[in-house]
Steps between C-alpha positions, in 0.01 A plus 500: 500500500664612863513130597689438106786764574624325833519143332697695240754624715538236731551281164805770412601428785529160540637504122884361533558738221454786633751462755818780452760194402278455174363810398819485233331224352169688462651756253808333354450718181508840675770441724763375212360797285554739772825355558596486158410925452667572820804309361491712192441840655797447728769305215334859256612730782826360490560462161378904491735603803755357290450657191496822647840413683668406184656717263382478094859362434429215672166447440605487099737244583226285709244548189815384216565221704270231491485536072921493485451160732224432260678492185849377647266177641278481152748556252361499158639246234587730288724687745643155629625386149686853421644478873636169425598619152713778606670330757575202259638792311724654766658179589595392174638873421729422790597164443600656184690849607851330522639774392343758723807554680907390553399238792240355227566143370566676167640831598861478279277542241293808611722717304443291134128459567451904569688523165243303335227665638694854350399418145092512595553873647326774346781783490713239259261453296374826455848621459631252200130562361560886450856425363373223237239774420778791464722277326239329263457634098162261451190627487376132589799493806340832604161403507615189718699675747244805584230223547738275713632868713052512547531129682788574727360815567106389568628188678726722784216706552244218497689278718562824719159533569393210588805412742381828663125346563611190606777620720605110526867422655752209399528215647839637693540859596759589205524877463435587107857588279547853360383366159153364678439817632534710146225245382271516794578128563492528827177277663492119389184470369463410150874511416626785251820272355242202460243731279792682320672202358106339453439777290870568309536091387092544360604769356839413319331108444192732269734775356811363420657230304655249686613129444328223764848477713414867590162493549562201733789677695320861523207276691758350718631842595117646547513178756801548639448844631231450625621208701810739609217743664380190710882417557622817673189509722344812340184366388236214574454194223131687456615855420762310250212313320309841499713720373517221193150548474521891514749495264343292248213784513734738466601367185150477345436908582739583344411278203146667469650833548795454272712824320484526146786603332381849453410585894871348561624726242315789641644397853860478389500820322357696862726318678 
């Protein structure tokens, strides 16, 4: 055994090996693990000093990053085709504001197209549907008129509403008339003129008699106005084609909760 232990050592010690310029190679594992833990201890220390030396404001704004790069880089479909939607939208709604101002292409006839948009505000209407109703002797005209002062009344406050949620602006910065601002027409989105005359030429095409030249032309109007809105540079070709659609609902509310003649009657004689 004694003589074993020096044949041992001299062996180590002729091993090439065991020389200091290769003991790396001995322990590869180790060393890159030590390495690797030292690396991390020293890149956590940092990261830790600098936590502590930045404020929460900023450390907010360094976690909300990297998901706002996220979803501006990943987009989803969904928010790629109403993107492209609305600005399809906006540039049409401009090609088409020649009227929005004098220096337009159209802007002599800013003054004739504002008049046409005049017969889809509320206040008219409202006030030539209490004066048909004072002046009327009908119990049928009656009946007509207190349902039709419901609509004009349910569609300023609906459209009111709903231009207060979506708080959308025109196409052109156009401050709102006097008239707009009685209604609470004020915000572009869906467009009170559009739903108004929606609703009044359903209304007057179901209630009264009228030959097919009139029909046709109270259409055209409906139409028209709501072309005028896109004209002037008050509203977008979207809130136009809404407030059609709003209107038309409009109109079928107050179908299914339609005034008999007695509740009219009732009305009238409080009133």
């Amino acid at each position: 055994m004694p003589a074993s232990q020096p044949r041992s050592r001299a062996r180590d010690r002729n091993n090439v090996l065991n020389r200091a310029e290769f003991l790396s190679l001995n322990q590869p594992l180790k060393g890159n693990q030590e390495s690797r833990s030292s690396s991390r201890k020293q890149s956590g220390q940092a990261g830790a000093a600098g936590a502590q030396s930045t404020n929460p404001k900023e450390r907010r704004q360094s976690q909300q990053l990297p998901e706002e790069d996220c979803m501006q880089l990943n987009p989803s479909f969904k928010g790629i085709a109403f993107n492209s939607l609305l600005a399809i939208d906006i540039c049409m709604s401009k090609r088409l504001g020649v009227c929005a101002n004098r220096a337009s292409s159209w802007g002599g006839a800013r003054s004739m197209i504002n008049l046409l948009g005049i017969t889809g505000h509320g206040i008219p209407w409202i006030a030539g549907t209490l004066i048909c109703l004072v002046k009327s002797s009908t119990l049928a005209g009656q009946e007509v008129l207190m349902n039709l002062l419901l609509a004009l009344l349910l569609d300023i406050m609906i459209v009111a509403g709903l231009q207060k949620l979506a708080k959308r602006k025109g196409p052109y910065d156009i401050n709102p008339g006097l008239l707009d601002y009685l209604t609470m027409d004020t915000y572009a989105f869906p467009a009170g003129h559009a739903s108004r005359v929606a609703m009044l030429s359903k209304f007057f095409l179901n209630h009264l008699v009228l030959a097919i030249p009139l029909r046709i032309l109270l259409v055209l109007w409906a139409l028209c106005v709501g072309l005028s809105r896109v004209m002037i540079g008050r509203h977008h070709i979207t809130d136009v084609l809404s407030g059609f659609v709003f209107g038309y609902l409009q109109f079928r509310l107050v179908e299914l909760i339609w005034m008999s003649s007695n509740t009219c009657q009732m009305l009238i004689s409080i009133w």
